[in-house]
Amino acid sequence: MKSLTNKRILLGVSGSISAYKAPDIIRRLQDLGADVRVVLTSGGSKFITELSLQSISKNKVHYNLWDKEAELSMGHIELAKWADCILIAPASANIISNIASGKANDLLSSIVLASDAILMIAPAMNQQMYKASFLQNNLTLLKTNGASIITPDSGVQACGDIGLGRLPESSDIANQVADQFQTTQLSGKRVLISLGATVEAIDPVRFISNYSSGKMGMALVNTCIEMGAQVTCVYGNINTSLNYKATNIQALSAEQMYESILSQAHQYDLFIACAAVCDYAVKNPYEQKIKKNGENLTLELVPNKDILADVCKLEQKPLCIGFAAETQNTLKNAQLKLKNKSCEAIILNDVSTPEIGFNSDENQVVFISQKQQKNIAKNSKIKIAKNILEIFINEFL
């Protein structure tokens, strides 16, 4: 079954009578797991209402480039960054011409120019318009620049003509969108990923842990699966959904995570240590709940085993990517970690910044290896994961 789980699809609805199909396209994308937002052009609004699209998508519909409220936060730029894929369906001859010409005279064309997301265009128009050399030249130019064109269906059109130009079935469009995220870059590879926070017991009701949500690790899990890998996910305390296509193993404490990972790491091609493992555990956890008596309480902490370092020492070791969550001297500390752990790469994450720290939906990292140091700009964690893996694959696989 195809999937768009955790994918952000920006649907552009332009001026074609096929715009009436937009709500069903939204439904079919949602059925595959996508989060859908809609940009409605002025032409599109002649055929479908903002309210109907908002009701189905469960998100605000965007239509005005000059919306003062939205542009206070650079709304069109935020939408451009938000999207994993921009799908224009239906795409009129006018919007195709605007995008091919590099115009930014409305919200949708401005978003396309400002985004590095996958661009998919589903033309829908009169069969003679579709055959016109000007239109075909524009489509060829768009394909040359990386856009994917969804071929229209042939049949009886609203005007009574017969020929190519009908918008394909909504389910076909959704499936073609899902196909854009399936690659073979990790085909045949086995990947082991740790994620989330470990939990170190103090007594039966209290524990030591950290703010990690597991979102960055799960983005890596999802991306590795999309790239064709067989993935095992060893997770601690998380605030995100598991991917059922992975083999999921819960390991709440650092000791449990250590045993789970070290017992099987030699079977994998790549190990990504994304979990926020507590450096220390309580030496002697209390068997019963500690009762407050007004006196100070002293806990003796002992260091936990170093999972990444010990995996890197295995005789039959996988390639290893570690994460360095730092708050000060970030680059120096990450470079030192790369050297001390003897792993192939370290991903530096400055968690002192709230919007890219623990439990956020976005991140901004630095990929560090012996050969390179590459900044990955702030973006959604799924896009960050894709960038990390593409850089790593290019250098090591």
Coordinates of C-alpha atoms in Angstrom, one line a residue:
M1 CA 0.0 0.0 0.0
K2 CA 1.3 3.5 -0.9
S3 CA 1.7 6.0 1.9
L4 CA 2.0 9.7 2.4
T5 CA 2.3 9.4 6.2
N6 CA 3.7 12.6 7.7
K7 CA 3.9 14.2 4.3
R8 CA 2.8 17.9 3.8
I9 CA 1.0 18.4 0.6
L10 CA 0.2 21.9 -0.6
L11 CA -2.7 21.6 -3.1
G12 CA -3.0 24.5 -5.6
V13 CA -6.5 24.8 -7.1
S14 CA -6.6 27.0 -10.2
G15 CA -9.2 28.1 -12.7
S16 CA -10.6 25.0 -14.4
I17 CA -14.1 23.5 -14.2
S18 CA -12.3 20.4 -12.8
A19 CA -11.8 22.4 -9.6
Y20 CA -14.9 20.7 -8.3
K21 CA -12.8 17.5 -7.9
A22 CA -10.5 19.3 -5.4
P23 CA -12.3 18.1 -2.3
D24 CA -12.0 14.5 -3.4
I25 CA -8.3 14.9 -4.2
I26 CA -7.9 16.2 -0.6
R27 CA -9.7 13.2 0.7
R28 CA -7.6 10.7 -1.3
L29 CA -4.4 12.4 -0.1
Q30 CA -5.6 12.3 3.5
D31 CA -6.5 8.6 3.1
L32 CA -2.8 8.0 2.4
G33 CA -1.8 9.9 5.5
A34 CA -1.0 13.4 4.1
D35 CA -1.5 16.7 5.9
V36 CA -3.1 18.9 3.2
R37 CA -3.3 22.7 2.9
V38 CA -4.9 24.5 0.0
V39 CA -4.0 27.6 -2.1
L40 CA -7.0 28.8 -4.1
T41 CA -6.4 31.1 -7.1
S42 CA -8.8 33.8 -8.1
G43 CA -9.8 31.7 -11.1
G44 CA -10.3 28.6 -9.0
S45 CA -12.6 30.5 -6.7
K46 CA -15.0 30.8 -9.6
F47 CA -15.6 27.1 -9.6
I48 CA -15.2 26.0 -5.9
T49 CA -15.7 27.8 -2.6
E50 CA -13.1 28.5 0.0
L51 CA -15.4 27.1 2.7
S52 CA -15.8 23.7 1.0
L53 CA -12.0 23.3 0.7
Q54 CA -11.5 24.4 4.3
S55 CA -14.1 22.0 5.6
I56 CA -12.5 19.0 3.9
S57 CA -8.8 19.9 4.5
K58 CA -9.4 21.1 8.1
N59 CA -7.0 23.9 7.5
K60 CA -7.3 27.5 6.5
V61 CA -7.5 28.1 2.8
H62 CA -4.9 30.6 1.4
Y63 CA -5.7 32.7 -1.5
N64 CA -4.4 36.3 -1.2
L65 CA -0.7 37.2 -1.7
W66 CA -1.4 40.6 -0.1
D67 CA -3.0 39.2 3.1
K68 CA -1.6 41.6 5.7
E69 CA -2.0 39.3 8.6
A70 CA -0.3 36.3 6.9
E71 CA 2.5 38.4 5.4
L72 CA 3.5 39.8 8.8
S73 CA 5.1 36.4 9.2
M74 CA 6.0 36.1 5.5
G75 CA 3.1 33.8 4.9
H76 CA 4.0 32.7 1.4
I77 CA 7.6 31.9 2.4
E78 CA 6.3 29.8 5.4
L79 CA 4.0 27.9 3.1
A80 CA 6.8 27.3 0.7
K81 CA 9.0 25.9 3.5
W82 CA 6.1 23.9 4.9
A83 CA 5.4 21.8 1.8
D84 CA 7.0 18.5 0.9
C85 CA 5.1 18.6 -2.3
I86 CA 3.2 21.3 -4.2
L87 CA 0.5 19.7 -6.3
I88 CA -1.4 21.9 -8.7
A89 CA -4.6 20.1 -9.6
P90 CA -6.3 21.2 -11.6
A91 CA -3.7 23.3 -13.4
S92 CA -5.1 25.8 -15.9
A93 CA -3.2 26.9 -19.0
N94 CA -2.8 30.3 -17.2
I95 CA -1.1 29.0 -14.1
I96 CA 1.1 26.7 -16.2
S97 CA 2.2 29.7 -18.3
N98 CA 2.8 31.8 -15.2
I99 CA 5.0 29.2 -13.5
A100 CA 6.9 28.4 -16.7
S101 CA 7.6 32.1 -17.2
G102 CA 8.8 32.5 -13.6
K103 CA 6.1 34.9 -12.7
A104 CA 5.1 35.7 -9.1
N105 CA 1.9 37.6 -9.7
D106 CA -0.3 35.6 -7.3
L107 CA 0.1 33.6 -4.1
L108 CA 0.4 30.2 -5.8
S109 CA 3.1 31.1 -8.3
S110 CA 5.0 33.0 -5.6
I111 CA 5.0 29.9 -3.4
V112 CA 6.3 27.8 -6.3
L113 CA 9.2 30.1 -6.9
A114 CA 10.1 30.3 -3.1
S115 CA 10.0 26.5 -2.5
D116 CA 12.3 23.6 -3.0
A117 CA 9.5 21.1 -2.6
I118 CA 8.5 18.5 -5.2
L119 CA 6.4 20.2 -7.9
M120 CA 3.6 18.3 -9.5
I121 CA 1.2 19.7 -12.2
A122 CA -2.0 18.1 -13.3
P123 CA -3.2 20.0 -16.4
A124 CA -7.0 20.2 -16.9
M125 CA -8.5 22.1 -19.9
N126 CA -10.2 21.8 -23.3
Q127 CA -8.5 19.3 -25.5
Q128 CA -7.5 21.8 -28.1
M129 CA -5.9 24.1 -25.5
Y130 CA -4.0 21.1 -24.2
K131 CA -2.7 20.3 -27.7
A132 CA -1.6 23.9 -28.4
S133 CA 2.1 24.2 -29.0
F134 CA 2.4 27.1 -26.5
L135 CA 1.0 24.9 -23.7
Q136 CA 3.1 21.9 -24.7
N137 CA 6.2 24.1 -24.8
N138 CA 5.4 25.4 -21.3
L139 CA 5.0 21.8 -20.0
T140 CA 8.3 20.8 -21.6
L141 CA 10.0 23.7 -19.9
L142 CA 8.5 22.8 -16.5
K143 CA 9.7 19.2 -16.9
T144 CA 13.2 20.3 -17.9
N145 CA 13.2 22.3 -14.6
G146 CA 12.2 19.3 -12.5
A147 CA 8.5 19.4 -12.3
S148 CA 6.4 16.2 -12.7
I149 CA 3.5 16.4 -15.1
I150 CA 0.5 14.2 -14.5
T151 CA -0.8 13.2 -17.9
P152 CA -4.5 14.1 -18.3
D153 CA -7.1 11.5 -19.2
S154 CA -9.0 11.4 -22.5
G155 CA -12.8 11.4 -22.8
V156 CA -15.8 13.6 -23.1
Q157 CA -15.2 17.0 -21.7
A158 CA -17.6 19.6 -20.1
C159 CA -17.7 21.5 -23.3
G160 CA -18.7 18.4 -25.3
D161 CA -15.3 17.9 -27.0
I162 CA -13.6 14.5 -26.8
G163 CA -9.8 14.2 -26.2
L164 CA -7.0 14.6 -23.8
G165 CA -7.5 17.2 -21.1
R166 CA -9.6 15.7 -18.4
L167 CA -8.3 15.6 -14.8
P168 CA -7.4 12.0 -13.8
E169 CA -9.3 10.3 -11.0
S170 CA -8.5 11.6 -7.6
S171 CA -7.1 8.3 -6.4
D172 CA -4.7 8.1 -9.4
I173 CA -3.4 11.6 -8.6
A174 CA -2.9 10.7 -4.9
N175 CA -1.0 7.6 -5.9
Q176 CA 1.2 9.5 -8.3
V177 CA 2.0 11.9 -5.5
A178 CA 3.0 9.0 -3.2
D179 CA 5.2 7.6 -5.9
Q180 CA 7.3 10.8 -5.7
F181 CA 8.5 9.8 -2.3
Q182 CA 9.6 6.3 -3.1
T183 CA 13.3 6.0 -3.9
T184 CA 15.8 3.2 -4.1
Q185 CA 18.8 4.9 -2.5
L186 CA 18.8 2.5 0.4
S187 CA 17.3 -0.4 -1.3
G188 CA 18.6 -3.7 0.2
K189 CA 20.1 -1.9 3.2
R190 CA 19.3 -2.7 6.8
V191 CA 19.1 0.3 9.1
L192 CA 18.9 0.4 12.9
I193 CA 17.7 3.7 14.4
S194 CA 17.4 4.6 18.1
L195 CA 15.1 7.5 19.0
G196 CA 13.2 9.2 21.9
A197 CA 14.3 9.7 25.5
T198 CA 15.5 7.1 27.9
V199 CA 13.7 6.9 31.3
E200 CA 15.9 6.2 34.4
A201 CA 13.8 5.2 37.5
I202 CA 14.1 7.0 40.8
D203 CA 11.2 5.1 42.4
P204 CA 8.1 3.4 41.0
V205 CA 6.5 6.8 40.2
R206 CA 9.5 9.2 39.4
F207 CA 12.3 9.1 36.9
I208 CA 15.1 11.1 35.3
S209 CA 14.7 11.8 31.6
N210 CA 14.9 14.6 29.0
Y211 CA 12.7 16.6 26.6
S212 CA 13.3 14.5 23.5
S213 CA 10.1 13.7 21.6
G214 CA 11.5 11.2 19.1
K215 CA 10.3 13.4 16.1
M216 CA 13.7 13.7 14.5
G217 CA 14.3 10.0 14.8
M218 CA 10.9 9.1 13.4
A219 CA 11.5 11.4 10.5
L220 CA 14.7 9.4 9.8
V221 CA 12.8 6.1 10.1
N222 CA 10.1 7.3 7.7
T223 CA 12.7 8.6 5.2
C224 CA 14.8 5.4 5.3
I225 CA 11.7 3.3 4.6
E226 CA 10.8 5.6 1.7
M227 CA 14.4 5.1 0.4
G228 CA 13.9 1.3 0.3
A229 CA 15.6 0.3 3.6
Q230 CA 14.5 -2.4 6.0
V231 CA 14.3 -0.5 9.3
T232 CA 14.4 -1.5 12.9
C233 CA 13.4 1.3 15.4
V234 CA 14.5 1.0 19.0
Y235 CA 12.5 3.7 20.9
G236 CA 12.4 5.1 24.4
N237 CA 9.8 7.6 25.6
I238 CA 8.3 9.3 22.5
N239 CA 5.7 11.8 21.5
T240 CA 5.1 10.8 18.0
S241 CA 3.5 7.9 16.0
L242 CA 5.4 4.8 15.1
N243 CA 5.7 3.6 11.5
Y244 CA 4.2 0.2 11.2
K245 CA 6.5 -0.7 8.3
A246 CA 9.4 -0.7 10.7
T247 CA 10.2 -3.4 13.3
N248 CA 9.6 -1.4 16.5
I249 CA 11.2 -2.4 19.8
Q250 CA 10.6 -0.4 23.0
A251 CA 13.5 0.1 25.3
L252 CA 12.7 2.7 28.0
S253 CA 15.9 2.7 30.1
A254 CA 19.5 3.3 28.8
E255 CA 20.4 -0.2 29.9
Q256 CA 17.5 -1.8 28.0
M257 CA 18.4 0.3 24.9
Y258 CA 22.0 -0.7 25.2
E259 CA 21.2 -4.4 25.4
S260 CA 18.8 -4.2 22.5
I261 CA 21.1 -2.3 20.2
L262 CA 24.4 -4.1 21.0
S263 CA 22.8 -7.5 20.6
Q264 CA 21.8 -6.9 17.0
A265 CA 23.9 -3.9 15.6
H266 CA 26.3 -6.2 13.8
Q267 CA 23.5 -7.4 11.5
Y268 CA 22.9 -3.9 10.1
D269 CA 24.5 -1.7 7.4
L270 CA 23.8 1.6 9.1
F271 CA 23.1 2.6 12.7
I272 CA 21.7 6.0 13.4
A273 CA 21.9 6.9 17.1
C274 CA 19.2 9.6 17.4
A275 CA 18.0 8.7 20.9
A276 CA 18.6 11.1 23.7
V277 CA 20.1 8.6 26.1
C278 CA 20.5 9.8 29.7
D279 CA 24.2 10.0 30.6
Y280 CA 23.4 8.9 34.2
A281 CA 21.1 6.6 36.0
V282 CA 20.1 6.2 39.7
K283 CA 22.5 3.7 41.3
N284 CA 19.9 2.2 43.6
P285 CA 16.3 3.1 42.6
Y286 CA 13.8 2.9 45.5
E287 CA 11.4 0.0 45.5
Q288 CA 8.6 2.0 47.0
K289 CA 7.5 5.6 46.4
I290 CA 9.7 8.1 48.3
K291 CA 7.6 10.0 50.9
K292 CA 8.4 13.7 51.4
N293 CA 9.5 14.3 55.0
G294 CA 10.9 17.8 54.7
E295 CA 14.6 16.7 54.5
N296 CA 17.0 16.9 51.7
L297 CA 17.2 13.8 49.4
T298 CA 20.5 12.7 47.9
L299 CA 20.6 10.4 44.9
E300 CA 23.8 8.7 43.7
L301 CA 24.0 8.7 40.0
V302 CA 26.2 6.3 37.9
P303 CA 27.2 6.7 34.3
N304 CA 25.3 4.8 31.7
K305 CA 27.1 2.8 29.0
D306 CA 28.0 4.6 25.8
I307 CA 25.8 2.9 23.1
L308 CA 27.3 4.7 20.1
A309 CA 30.9 4.3 21.1
D310 CA 30.5 0.6 21.8
V311 CA 28.7 0.0 18.5
C312 CA 31.6 1.7 16.8
K313 CA 34.0 -0.7 18.5
L314 CA 32.3 -3.8 17.2
E315 CA 34.4 -6.1 15.0
Q316 CA 31.5 -6.3 12.5
K317 CA 30.3 -2.7 12.9
P318 CA 27.7 -0.9 10.8
L319 CA 28.3 2.6 9.4
C320 CA 27.3 4.9 12.2
I321 CA 25.7 8.4 12.5
G322 CA 25.5 10.0 15.9
F323 CA 23.7 13.1 17.1
A324 CA 25.2 15.8 19.3
A325 CA 22.5 17.8 21.2
E326 CA 24.5 20.8 22.4
T327 CA 23.8 24.2 24.2
Q328 CA 27.3 25.8 24.2
N329 CA 30.6 25.4 22.3
T330 CA 28.4 23.5 19.9
L331 CA 30.8 23.0 17.0
K332 CA 33.8 22.2 19.2
N333 CA 31.8 19.7 21.2
A334 CA 30.4 18.0 18.1
Q335 CA 33.8 17.7 16.5
L336 CA 35.2 16.2 19.7
K337 CA 32.3 13.7 19.8
L338 CA 33.0 12.6 16.2
K339 CA 36.6 11.9 17.2
N340 CA 35.9 10.2 20.5
K341 CA 33.1 7.9 19.2
S342 CA 34.9 7.0 16.0
C343 CA 31.7 7.2 14.0
E344 CA 31.4 8.2 10.4
A345 CA 29.3 11.3 11.0
I346 CA 27.8 13.5 13.7
I347 CA 24.7 15.6 13.4
L348 CA 25.0 18.8 15.5
N349 CA 21.8 20.1 16.9
D350 CA 21.8 23.3 19.0
V351 CA 18.9 22.5 21.4
S352 CA 19.3 25.8 23.2
T353 CA 17.1 27.4 20.5
P354 CA 13.4 26.5 21.4
E355 CA 12.1 26.5 17.8
I356 CA 14.6 23.9 16.7
G357 CA 15.2 22.1 20.0
F358 CA 13.5 19.2 21.7
N359 CA 9.9 18.5 20.8
S360 CA 9.7 21.0 18.0
D361 CA 8.5 20.2 14.5
E362 CA 11.5 21.9 12.8
N363 CA 15.2 21.5 13.1
Q364 CA 18.4 23.1 11.9
V365 CA 21.6 21.0 12.0
V366 CA 25.2 20.7 10.9
F367 CA 26.4 17.5 9.2
I368 CA 30.0 16.8 10.3
S369 CA 32.3 14.1 9.0
Q370 CA 36.1 13.8 8.5
K371 CA 35.7 15.2 5.0
Q372 CA 33.1 17.9 5.3
Q373 CA 31.0 20.2 7.5
K374 CA 27.7 21.1 5.9
N375 CA 25.0 23.4 7.3
I376 CA 21.4 22.2 6.8
A377 CA 19.1 25.2 7.1
K378 CA 16.0 25.3 9.3
N379 CA 13.2 23.2 7.9
S380 CA 10.7 20.5 8.8
K381 CA 12.3 17.5 10.4
I382 CA 11.3 15.2 7.5
K383 CA 13.2 17.5 5.1
I384 CA 16.1 17.6 7.5
A385 CA 16.1 13.8 7.6
K386 CA 16.2 13.6 3.8
N387 CA 19.1 16.1 3.6
I388 CA 21.1 14.2 6.2
L389 CA 20.6 10.9 4.5
E390 CA 21.4 12.2 1.0
I391 CA 24.6 13.8 2.2
F392 CA 25.6 10.6 4.0
I393 CA 24.7 8.3 1.1
N394 CA 26.8 10.5 -1.3
E395 CA 29.8 10.3 1.0
F396 CA 29.7 6.8 2.3
L397 CA 27.5 4.5 0.2

